[in-house]
Amino acid sequence: MEQYLAGVNSLTFYAIVAVVLGFITVMCFVFLIKSYKAGVAIGMDPKVLKKTIMASATFTLLPSISILLGVIALSGTLGVPFSWLRLSVIGALQYELNVAEIAAQNIGLSGLNLSELDMGAFVTIALVMTMGILGGVFCCIFFLKKYLSKIQAKPKKTDGAGASKPGFGAHATTAMFVGLCAAYIGSYIGQVMPGGGSNYMPLFVAIVAALCMAVFEFLVQKKKMLVLENFSLAASMLIAMAAAVIVNLAI
Amino acid sequence: MNEKELFFKEFNDGLHKIGRITLVLAVAMLIAVPFVIGTLTGFSPDLGGFIKGFANVGLIYIPVAIVEFLVYTPMLGVGGSYLSFITGNVTNMKIPCVMNSADIAGTTSGTPEHEIISTISVATSAVTTTLVIVAGVILLVPLQPILQTPELLPAFNNVVPALFGALGLKYFAKSPQIAVIPLVLMSALCIFVPSMISQTSILLIPSGGLALLIGFVLFKKGKI
């Protein structure tokens, strides 16, 4: 385990990730500068453009800290550099963990357990995580130009009687995630039974996380503490993970 | 086509060209990372495990990626779309950030002004996130010996249950009518067929399919 952790946290690995992220950051600056200049060229007020930069930076600060908490959560199993890369590029915490778990099971591990991981498993998990998230990027590379020109050429429907009812698309994503959560929670319930190994810890951790999330949802929805919305997922996870440590020490 | 529209068309064509080239390069770099690490450490990816894992992941996430592409790109515009889809956190960060900027700037979707605001907003957001995470990672490095102590092992071994406990509450509360049947069935399956517990990646397919079917029936009946 120590050898694995040393491997996934090696300096070379930090350097590789820094190169990739450096490239993407330069890409962001190129788009930013080009758009700023184009905005000025079509007569937009530079003050509005600067205000947009400031507003976007401040708006992003808090959610970025929650992503950082996600890096901490992921780094215990996949190391800091790869977690840093995955949560800085394309992915999001829920995707990364779910895919890492699926990949781990498909190479014969019981799941994303630190005690079972080695560099061979890591390389395969990293490849599945990378390839699985590229769908949206490939759509952009191959279809964005055509799709946007079609959409922009279409006359817009106005609200009211002429507007169509939203389709099943939005509900489909929610349903898909409901199914995903049901499969995992079902497996944690199964593990509590004697036939499943009488392992109560995953269910306990899931319940603690759910309770924390319920408190956050209450504070956000009922008490209008909207700032907490950005932290609810990462904070619930970290509290539940801490509960696992405490319970393990106590018994 | 007036002068402004002509300028903007050329500008967008330029963004498409840069966007495609940089995305292809970024994808090549991202795919290369596991192979470079493998080469440096003397391991190569397990092809069988990769194909099985990718098939399971693709079944869930490729449709999600297509839906996200179709729904979000009109809001993000050309530059915003290329940047958002390569930097990620589209739903939870980039879209709200663009909406906030559009509100402040007073632009409406589909106009050249909105495209400019959207691209500036997404680029700034991505750079800010990168800076925050870099600062965090620098702070994390000295904490590594603490994070790697055996006492903390139960925490990192249970990171997935922590995720699905929190997410489960959120999604089940959002759509309890969809959740009940898959949850009961998956629990029963894992209780009566314990070998399925370690096969969550397989369970995801019937569970997701069932939830989609229930969702569709409820949608058709106008109940969601």
Short mmCIF file of C-alpha atoms in Angstrom, two decimals:
data_model
loop_
_atom_site.label_atom_id
_atom_site.label_comp_id
_atom_site.label_asym_id
_atom_site.label_seq_id
_atom_site.Cartn_x
_atom_site.Cartn_y
_atom_site.Cartn_z
CA MET A 1 0.00 0.00 0.00
CA GLU A 2 2.80 2.43 0.89
CA GLN A 3 4.53 1.64 -2.39
CA TYR A 4 1.30 2.30 -4.29
CA LEU A 5 0.73 5.63 -2.52
CA ALA A 6 4.31 6.69 -3.20
CA GLY A 7 3.82 5.78 -6.87
CA VAL A 8 0.58 7.71 -7.38
CA ASN A 9 1.98 10.73 -5.53
CA SER A 10 5.36 10.86 -7.26
CA LEU A 11 6.90 14.15 -8.38
CA THR A 12 6.98 13.02 -12.02
CA PHE A 13 3.27 12.53 -11.84
CA TYR A 14 2.77 16.06 -10.52
CA ALA A 15 4.86 17.35 -13.44
CA ILE A 16 2.80 15.44 -16.04
CA VAL A 17 -0.45 16.80 -14.61
CA ALA A 18 0.96 20.34 -14.45
CA VAL A 19 1.84 20.20 -18.17
CA VAL A 20 -1.69 19.10 -19.15
CA LEU A 21 -3.37 21.67 -16.92
CA GLY A 22 -0.94 24.36 -18.10
CA PHE A 23 -1.98 23.69 -21.69
CA ILE A 24 -5.70 23.96 -20.84
CA THR A 25 -5.12 27.15 -18.84
CA VAL A 26 -3.32 28.74 -21.81
CA MET A 27 -6.30 27.69 -23.94
CA CYS A 28 -8.62 29.52 -21.52
CA PHE A 29 -6.49 32.68 -21.72
CA VAL A 30 -6.51 32.57 -25.54
CA PHE A 31 -10.32 32.37 -25.59
CA LEU A 32 -10.59 35.05 -22.92
CA ILE A 33 -8.35 37.54 -24.73
CA LYS A 34 -9.90 36.88 -28.15
CA SER A 35 -13.43 37.31 -26.76
CA TYR A 36 -12.52 40.46 -24.86
CA LYS A 37 -11.06 42.02 -28.02
CA ALA A 38 -14.06 40.91 -30.10
CA GLY A 39 -16.41 42.40 -27.49
CA VAL A 40 -14.66 45.75 -27.71
CA ALA A 41 -14.64 45.52 -31.52
CA ILE A 42 -18.45 45.06 -31.70
CA GLY A 43 -18.97 48.05 -29.41
CA MET A 44 -19.45 46.44 -25.99
CA ASP A 45 -18.52 48.58 -22.99
CA PRO A 46 -15.09 47.46 -21.64
CA LYS A 47 -16.44 48.18 -18.15
CA VAL A 48 -19.11 45.49 -18.65
CA LEU A 49 -16.48 43.04 -19.87
CA LYS A 50 -14.23 43.73 -16.86
CA LYS A 51 -17.23 43.42 -14.56
CA THR A 52 -17.97 40.02 -16.12
CA ILE A 53 -14.42 38.87 -15.38
CA MET A 54 -14.65 40.01 -11.76
CA ALA A 55 -18.14 38.57 -11.26
CA SER A 56 -17.15 35.21 -12.76
CA ALA A 57 -14.02 34.96 -10.62
CA THR A 58 -15.85 35.76 -7.39
CA PHE A 59 -18.81 33.53 -8.33
CA THR A 60 -16.43 30.61 -8.89
CA LEU A 61 -14.37 30.97 -5.71
CA LEU A 62 -16.67 29.07 -3.33
CA PRO A 63 -17.57 26.20 -5.69
CA SER A 64 -13.84 25.86 -6.44
CA ILE A 65 -13.16 25.29 -2.76
CA SER A 66 -15.77 22.54 -2.79
CA ILE A 67 -13.96 20.97 -5.77
CA LEU A 68 -10.79 21.15 -3.71
CA LEU A 69 -12.54 19.21 -0.93
CA GLY A 70 -13.38 16.66 -3.62
CA VAL A 71 -9.68 16.43 -4.49
CA ILE A 72 -8.98 15.64 -0.83
CA ALA A 73 -11.70 12.94 -0.81
CA LEU A 74 -10.38 11.34 -4.00
CA SER A 75 -6.68 11.72 -3.21
CA GLY A 76 -6.71 9.06 -0.48
CA THR A 77 -7.24 6.30 -3.06
CA LEU A 78 -6.04 7.74 -6.38
CA GLY A 79 -3.30 10.07 -5.16
CA VAL A 80 -3.18 13.87 -5.24
CA PRO A 81 -1.92 14.46 -8.83
CA PHE A 82 -4.52 12.31 -10.61
CA SER A 83 -7.35 13.65 -8.41
CA TRP A 84 -6.12 17.15 -9.19
CA LEU A 85 -6.16 16.40 -12.92
CA ARG A 86 -9.55 14.66 -12.91
CA LEU A 87 -11.33 17.36 -10.95
CA SER A 88 -9.70 20.20 -12.91
CA VAL A 89 -10.52 18.78 -16.34
CA ILE A 90 -13.91 17.65 -17.69
CA GLY A 91 -15.07 15.63 -14.70
CA ALA A 92 -16.93 16.18 -11.47
CA LEU A 93 -16.60 14.35 -8.16
CA GLN A 94 -19.70 12.17 -8.56
CA TYR A 95 -18.62 10.99 -12.02
CA GLU A 96 -15.01 10.29 -11.04
CA LEU A 97 -15.81 8.21 -7.99
CA ASN A 98 -18.55 6.21 -9.65
CA VAL A 99 -16.41 5.41 -12.67
CA ALA A 100 -13.38 4.56 -10.54
CA GLU A 101 -15.56 2.13 -8.58
CA ILE A 102 -16.96 0.53 -11.76
CA ALA A 103 -13.46 0.22 -13.26
CA ALA A 104 -12.07 -1.28 -10.04
CA GLN A 105 -14.80 -3.94 -10.01
CA ASN A 106 -14.19 -4.76 -13.66
CA ILE A 107 -10.54 -5.56 -13.02
CA GLY A 108 -11.45 -7.95 -10.25
CA LEU A 109 -11.22 -5.75 -7.13
CA SER A 110 -14.08 -5.56 -4.64
CA GLY A 111 -14.22 -1.82 -5.25
CA LEU A 112 -12.12 1.29 -4.89
CA ASN A 113 -10.37 0.02 -1.77
CA LEU A 114 -6.96 1.40 -0.99
CA SER A 115 -5.85 -1.89 0.48
CA GLU A 116 -6.47 -3.67 -2.86
CA LEU A 117 -5.06 -1.08 -5.27
CA ASP A 118 -1.72 -1.33 -7.05
CA MET A 119 -0.15 0.56 -9.95
CA GLY A 120 -1.46 -1.93 -12.53
CA ALA A 121 -5.03 -1.42 -11.30
CA PHE A 122 -4.48 2.32 -11.10
CA VAL A 123 -3.40 2.63 -14.75
CA THR A 124 -6.54 0.77 -15.95
CA ILE A 125 -8.85 2.76 -13.65
CA ALA A 126 -7.24 6.01 -14.85
CA LEU A 127 -7.79 5.04 -18.49
CA VAL A 128 -11.47 4.11 -17.94
CA MET A 129 -12.04 7.39 -16.05
CA THR A 130 -10.42 9.38 -18.86
CA MET A 131 -12.12 7.64 -21.80
CA GLY A 132 -15.55 7.51 -20.15
CA ILE A 133 -15.81 11.26 -19.74
CA LEU A 134 -14.84 12.25 -23.27
CA GLY A 135 -18.37 11.95 -24.78
CA GLY A 136 -19.18 15.65 -24.43
CA VAL A 137 -15.76 16.69 -25.75
CA PHE A 138 -16.13 14.50 -28.85
CA CYS A 139 -19.62 15.95 -29.41
CA CYS A 140 -18.04 19.44 -29.37
CA ILE A 141 -15.21 18.47 -31.73
CA PHE A 142 -17.48 16.84 -34.31
CA PHE A 143 -20.92 18.42 -33.98
CA LEU A 144 -20.77 21.80 -32.21
CA LYS A 145 -20.42 23.97 -35.31
CA LYS A 146 -23.27 22.28 -37.16
CA TYR A 147 -25.52 22.04 -34.11
CA LEU A 148 -25.15 25.66 -33.03
CA SER A 149 -25.63 27.00 -36.54
CA LYS A 150 -28.85 24.97 -36.80
CA ILE A 151 -30.11 26.13 -33.40
CA GLN A 152 -29.26 29.76 -34.10
CA ALA A 153 -30.99 29.62 -37.49
CA LYS A 154 -34.24 28.32 -35.89
CA PRO A 155 -36.82 30.98 -34.99
CA LYS A 156 -37.29 31.07 -31.21
CA LYS A 157 -40.64 30.12 -29.68
CA THR A 158 -42.05 32.67 -27.33
CA ASP A 159 -43.35 31.85 -23.87
CA GLY A 160 -47.05 31.32 -23.51
CA ALA A 161 -49.45 29.32 -25.61
CA GLY A 162 -46.95 28.73 -28.39
CA ALA A 163 -44.19 27.40 -26.16
CA SER A 164 -43.77 23.63 -26.12
CA LYS A 165 -43.70 21.50 -22.95
CA PRO A 166 -40.14 20.59 -21.86
CA GLY A 167 -39.22 17.08 -23.02
CA PHE A 168 -38.28 13.97 -21.08
CA GLY A 169 -34.54 14.79 -21.41
CA ALA A 170 -34.21 16.65 -18.10
CA HIS A 171 -36.15 13.95 -16.24
CA ALA A 172 -34.12 11.20 -17.94
CA THR A 173 -30.86 12.40 -16.37
CA THR A 174 -32.48 12.55 -12.91
CA ALA A 175 -34.00 9.07 -13.39
CA MET A 176 -30.64 7.69 -14.50
CA PHE A 177 -28.97 9.01 -11.34
CA VAL A 178 -31.81 7.73 -9.15
CA GLY A 179 -31.18 4.25 -10.62
CA LEU A 180 -27.46 4.63 -10.05
CA CYS A 181 -27.91 5.57 -6.38
CA ALA A 182 -30.49 2.77 -5.88
CA ALA A 183 -28.00 0.16 -7.11
CA TYR A 184 -25.26 1.34 -4.73
CA ILE A 185 -27.51 1.83 -1.69
CA GLY A 186 -29.06 -1.59 -2.37
CA SER A 187 -25.59 -3.16 -2.33
CA TYR A 188 -24.79 -1.47 1.03
CA ILE A 189 -28.05 -2.85 2.50
CA GLY A 190 -27.09 -6.31 1.19
CA GLN A 191 -23.67 -6.08 2.85
CA VAL A 192 -25.25 -5.69 6.30
CA MET A 193 -26.82 -9.17 6.03
CA PRO A 194 -24.85 -12.23 7.18
CA GLY A 195 -24.74 -13.50 3.58
CA GLY A 196 -23.21 -10.19 2.49
CA GLY A 197 -20.41 -10.31 5.05
CA SER A 198 -22.14 -8.40 7.89
CA ASN A 199 -20.27 -5.28 6.86
CA TYR A 200 -22.29 -2.38 8.21
CA MET A 201 -19.71 0.34 7.53
CA PRO A 202 -20.71 1.30 3.93
CA LEU A 203 -24.39 1.60 4.93
CA PHE A 204 -23.47 3.53 8.07
CA VAL A 205 -21.33 5.97 6.06
CA ALA A 206 -24.07 6.34 3.43
CA ILE A 207 -26.66 7.09 6.13
CA VAL A 208 -24.42 9.68 7.82
CA ALA A 209 -23.77 11.34 4.44
CA ALA A 210 -27.51 11.31 3.67
CA LEU A 211 -28.34 12.86 7.05
CA CYS A 212 -25.73 15.58 6.53
CA MET A 213 -27.09 16.23 3.06
CA ALA A 214 -30.63 16.45 4.51
CA VAL A 215 -29.43 19.11 6.97
CA PHE A 216 -27.73 21.04 4.15
CA GLU A 217 -30.85 20.78 1.97
CA PHE A 218 -32.95 22.09 4.87
CA LEU A 219 -30.60 25.03 5.41
CA VAL A 220 -30.48 25.84 1.69
CA GLN A 221 -34.16 25.33 0.84
CA LYS A 222 -35.90 26.44 4.01
CA LYS A 223 -33.43 28.84 5.60
CA LYS A 224 -32.24 30.23 2.25
CA MET A 225 -28.56 29.82 3.16
CA LEU A 226 -27.76 29.50 -0.53
CA VAL A 227 -24.00 29.78 -0.03
CA LEU A 228 -24.04 26.27 1.50
CA GLU A 229 -25.33 24.73 -1.72
CA ASN A 230 -21.83 24.68 -3.18
CA PHE A 231 -20.46 22.75 -0.25
CA SER A 232 -23.27 20.36 0.54
CA LEU A 233 -21.97 17.34 -1.39
CA ALA A 234 -18.27 17.55 -0.52
CA ALA A 235 -18.92 18.52 3.12
CA SER A 236 -21.48 15.70 3.61
CA MET A 237 -18.99 13.23 2.22
CA LEU A 238 -16.10 14.44 4.38
CA ILE A 239 -18.24 14.35 7.56
CA ALA A 240 -19.42 10.79 6.74
CA MET A 241 -15.82 9.72 6.04
CA ALA A 242 -14.74 11.21 9.38
CA ALA A 243 -17.57 9.27 11.04
CA ALA A 244 -16.14 6.05 9.56
CA VAL A 245 -12.76 6.80 11.18
CA ILE A 246 -14.33 7.60 14.55
CA VAL A 247 -16.52 4.48 14.58
CA ASN A 248 -13.59 2.31 13.50
CA LEU A 249 -11.45 3.71 16.36
CA ALA A 250 -14.27 3.32 18.87
CA ILE A 251 -14.92 -0.40 18.26
CA MET B 1 -25.44 40.34 -43.38
CA ASN B 2 -24.25 43.64 -41.86
CA GLU B 3 -20.68 44.46 -40.83
CA LYS B 4 -21.17 43.42 -37.20
CA GLU B 5 -22.68 40.07 -38.18
CA LEU B 6 -19.91 39.44 -40.68
CA PHE B 7 -17.25 40.23 -38.07
CA PHE B 8 -18.95 37.97 -35.58
CA LYS B 9 -19.27 35.10 -38.05
CA GLU B 10 -15.53 35.31 -38.76
CA PHE B 11 -14.83 35.50 -35.03
CA ASN B 12 -16.95 32.40 -34.35
CA ASP B 13 -15.36 30.50 -37.25
CA GLY B 14 -11.98 31.31 -35.69
CA LEU B 15 -13.15 30.03 -32.30
CA HIS B 16 -14.42 26.80 -33.87
CA LYS B 17 -11.03 26.28 -35.51
CA ILE B 18 -9.02 26.97 -32.33
CA GLY B 19 -11.56 25.07 -30.24
CA ARG B 20 -11.34 21.94 -32.33
CA ILE B 21 -7.54 21.97 -32.57
CA THR B 22 -7.02 22.60 -28.85
CA LEU B 23 -9.65 20.05 -27.83
CA VAL B 24 -8.05 17.38 -30.01
CA LEU B 25 -4.65 18.19 -28.45
CA ALA B 26 -6.10 18.21 -24.94
CA VAL B 27 -7.84 14.86 -25.52
CA ALA B 28 -4.59 13.37 -26.84
CA MET B 29 -2.75 14.61 -23.72
CA LEU B 30 -5.43 13.30 -21.37
CA ILE B 31 -5.47 9.84 -22.96
CA ALA B 32 -1.67 9.81 -22.93
CA VAL B 33 -1.50 10.38 -19.15
CA PRO B 34 -2.41 6.79 -18.05
CA PHE B 35 -0.08 5.34 -20.70
CA VAL B 36 2.84 7.61 -19.71
CA ILE B 37 2.35 6.68 -16.05
CA GLY B 38 2.10 3.03 -17.02
CA THR B 39 5.31 3.22 -19.05
CA LEU B 40 7.16 5.00 -16.24
CA THR B 41 6.03 2.52 -13.61
CA GLY B 42 6.29 -0.60 -15.78
CA PHE B 43 2.56 -1.35 -15.93
CA SER B 44 0.17 -1.32 -18.85
CA PRO B 45 -3.63 -1.05 -18.69
CA ASP B 46 -5.54 -4.33 -18.39
CA LEU B 47 -7.30 -4.37 -21.79
CA GLY B 48 -10.08 -6.77 -20.73
CA GLY B 49 -10.80 -4.77 -17.59
CA PHE B 50 -10.71 -1.55 -19.59
CA ILE B 51 -13.20 -2.79 -22.21
CA LYS B 52 -15.60 -4.14 -19.58
CA GLY B 53 -15.29 -0.99 -17.46
CA PHE B 54 -15.64 1.34 -20.41
CA ALA B 55 -18.72 -0.52 -21.69
CA ASN B 56 -20.43 -0.09 -18.31
CA VAL B 57 -19.38 3.53 -17.98
CA GLY B 58 -20.26 4.38 -21.58
CA LEU B 59 -23.75 2.93 -21.21
CA ILE B 60 -24.48 5.43 -18.45
CA TYR B 61 -22.37 8.44 -19.30
CA ILE B 62 -22.42 8.67 -23.10
CA PRO B 63 -26.21 9.36 -23.16
CA VAL B 64 -25.71 11.85 -20.30
CA ALA B 65 -22.92 13.57 -22.29
CA ILE B 66 -25.13 13.79 -25.40
CA VAL B 67 -28.04 15.25 -23.41
CA GLU B 68 -25.71 17.77 -21.74
CA PHE B 69 -24.25 18.72 -25.12
CA LEU B 70 -27.69 19.26 -26.68
CA VAL B 71 -29.10 21.19 -23.72
CA TYR B 72 -26.16 23.31 -22.59
CA THR B 73 -24.31 24.36 -25.75
CA PRO B 74 -27.02 26.79 -26.91
CA MET B 75 -26.71 28.56 -23.52
CA LEU B 76 -22.92 28.56 -23.60
CA GLY B 77 -22.29 29.59 -27.21
CA VAL B 78 -19.25 28.64 -29.26
CA GLY B 79 -16.29 29.59 -27.04
CA GLY B 80 -18.14 28.82 -23.81
CA SER B 81 -18.99 25.32 -25.03
CA TYR B 82 -15.46 24.36 -26.06
CA LEU B 83 -14.07 25.59 -22.75
CA SER B 84 -16.86 24.19 -20.56
CA PHE B 85 -16.71 20.70 -21.99
CA ILE B 86 -12.94 20.46 -21.59
CA THR B 87 -12.78 22.02 -18.11
CA GLY B 88 -15.81 20.18 -16.68
CA ASN B 89 -18.16 20.94 -13.80
CA VAL B 90 -20.60 22.17 -16.46
CA THR B 91 -23.89 21.76 -14.58
CA ASN B 92 -22.72 22.71 -11.12
CA MET B 93 -20.45 25.62 -12.01
CA LYS B 94 -20.13 26.83 -15.61
CA ILE B 95 -23.85 27.15 -16.41
CA PRO B 96 -24.72 29.04 -13.19
CA CYS B 97 -21.65 31.24 -13.71
CA VAL B 98 -22.68 32.11 -17.28
CA MET B 99 -26.26 32.80 -16.15
CA ASN B 100 -24.98 35.11 -13.43
CA SER B 101 -22.72 36.99 -15.86
CA ALA B 102 -25.51 37.28 -18.45
CA ASP B 103 -27.76 38.74 -15.75
CA ILE B 104 -25.13 41.28 -14.79
CA ALA B 105 -24.31 42.21 -18.39
CA GLY B 106 -27.97 42.10 -19.46
CA THR B 107 -27.41 39.85 -22.48
CA THR B 108 -29.80 37.30 -23.95
CA SER B 109 -28.93 33.86 -25.30
CA GLY B 110 -28.20 33.67 -29.04
CA THR B 111 -26.84 37.23 -29.41
CA PRO B 112 -23.17 38.03 -30.21
CA GLU B 113 -22.92 39.94 -26.91
CA HIS B 114 -24.10 36.88 -24.99
CA GLU B 115 -21.55 34.67 -26.75
CA ILE B 116 -18.76 37.07 -25.75
CA ILE B 117 -19.96 37.29 -22.14
CA SER B 118 -20.37 33.52 -21.95
CA THR B 119 -16.86 32.80 -23.24
CA ILE B 120 -15.26 35.38 -20.93
CA SER B 121 -17.26 34.02 -18.01
CA VAL B 122 -16.35 30.36 -18.61
CA ALA B 123 -12.67 31.15 -19.25
CA THR B 124 -12.41 33.24 -16.06
CA SER B 125 -14.25 30.57 -14.07
CA ALA B 126 -11.94 27.82 -15.34
CA VAL B 127 -8.78 29.82 -14.60
CA THR B 128 -10.06 30.70 -11.09
CA THR B 129 -10.81 27.05 -10.34
CA THR B 130 -7.36 26.03 -11.56
CA LEU B 131 -5.70 28.63 -9.33
CA VAL B 132 -7.73 27.63 -6.26
CA ILE B 133 -6.99 23.94 -6.78
CA VAL B 134 -3.28 24.60 -7.41
CA ALA B 135 -3.12 26.55 -4.13
CA GLY B 136 -4.98 23.72 -2.40
CA VAL B 137 -2.74 21.03 -3.85
CA ILE B 138 0.37 22.93 -2.69
CA LEU B 139 -1.13 22.98 0.81
CA LEU B 140 -2.13 19.31 0.52
CA VAL B 141 1.39 18.03 -0.20
CA PRO B 142 2.73 18.52 3.36
CA LEU B 143 -0.46 16.96 4.73
CA GLN B 144 0.10 13.74 2.82
CA PRO B 145 1.80 11.82 5.64
CA ILE B 146 -1.25 12.54 7.82
CA LEU B 147 -3.69 11.59 5.06
CA GLN B 148 -1.87 8.28 4.61
CA THR B 149 -2.01 7.12 8.23
CA PRO B 150 -3.71 3.70 8.68
CA GLU B 151 -6.26 5.27 11.06
CA LEU B 152 -7.69 7.20 8.11
CA LEU B 153 -8.02 4.11 5.93
CA PRO B 154 -11.75 3.53 6.76
CA ALA B 155 -12.47 7.06 5.52
CA PHE B 156 -10.90 6.55 2.10
CA ASN B 157 -12.25 3.01 1.78
CA ASN B 158 -15.76 4.40 2.23
CA VAL B 159 -15.57 7.42 -0.04
CA VAL B 160 -17.99 5.83 -2.54
CA PRO B 161 -20.71 5.06 0.08
CA ALA B 162 -20.29 8.65 1.32
CA LEU B 163 -20.90 9.93 -2.19
CA PHE B 164 -23.96 7.79 -2.88
CA GLY B 165 -25.47 8.40 0.56
CA ALA B 166 -25.37 12.16 -0.05
CA LEU B 167 -26.37 11.97 -3.71
CA GLY B 168 -29.04 9.37 -2.94
CA LEU B 169 -30.75 11.67 -0.48
CA LYS B 170 -30.73 14.47 -3.03
CA TYR B 171 -32.06 12.45 -5.95
CA PHE B 172 -34.50 10.30 -3.96
CA ALA B 173 -35.99 13.43 -2.40
CA LYS B 174 -36.26 14.98 -5.87
CA SER B 175 -38.06 11.98 -7.40
CA PRO B 176 -39.36 9.61 -4.70
CA GLN B 177 -41.88 8.06 -7.13
CA ILE B 178 -39.03 6.97 -9.40
CA ALA B 179 -36.77 5.83 -6.55
CA VAL B 180 -38.93 3.43 -4.52
CA ILE B 181 -39.14 0.43 -6.88
CA PRO B 182 -35.46 0.35 -8.01
CA LEU B 183 -34.27 0.80 -4.41
CA VAL B 184 -36.47 -1.99 -3.04
CA LEU B 185 -35.62 -4.34 -5.92
CA MET B 186 -31.86 -3.71 -5.77
CA SER B 187 -31.82 -4.15 -1.99
CA ALA B 188 -33.80 -7.40 -2.25
CA LEU B 189 -31.50 -8.66 -4.99
CA CYS B 190 -28.38 -7.97 -2.90
CA ILE B 191 -29.94 -9.55 0.20
CA PHE B 192 -31.08 -12.74 -1.55
CA VAL B 193 -28.24 -13.02 -4.07
CA PRO B 194 -25.17 -11.81 -2.08
CA SER B 195 -22.84 -12.40 -5.04
CA MET B 196 -24.43 -9.34 -6.68
CA ILE B 197 -23.02 -7.06 -3.95
CA SER B 198 -19.61 -6.98 -5.58
CA GLN B 199 -21.18 -6.53 -9.03
CA THR B 200 -22.57 -3.03 -8.60
CA SER B 201 -21.31 -2.11 -12.05
CA ILE B 202 -23.68 -4.74 -13.49
CA LEU B 203 -26.56 -3.74 -11.19
CA LEU B 204 -26.36 -0.20 -12.54
CA ILE B 205 -27.75 -1.30 -15.89
CA PRO B 206 -31.09 -2.84 -14.75
CA SER B 207 -31.43 -0.27 -11.98
CA GLY B 208 -30.84 2.69 -14.32
CA GLY B 209 -33.04 1.14 -17.02
CA LEU B 210 -35.88 0.53 -14.56
CA ALA B 211 -35.65 4.07 -13.18
CA LEU B 212 -35.71 5.47 -16.73
CA LEU B 213 -38.76 3.36 -17.60
CA ILE B 214 -40.63 4.43 -14.45
CA GLY B 215 -39.64 8.04 -15.11
CA PHE B 216 -40.91 7.82 -18.68
CA VAL B 217 -44.24 6.29 -17.63
CA LEU B 218 -44.71 8.99 -14.97
CA PHE B 219 -43.74 11.68 -17.50
CA LYS B 220 -46.26 10.37 -20.03
CA LYS B 221 -48.95 10.36 -17.33
CA GLY B 222 -48.01 13.95 -16.45
CA LYS B 223 -47.01 13.02 -12.88
CA ILE B 224 -43.51 14.49 -13.03
#
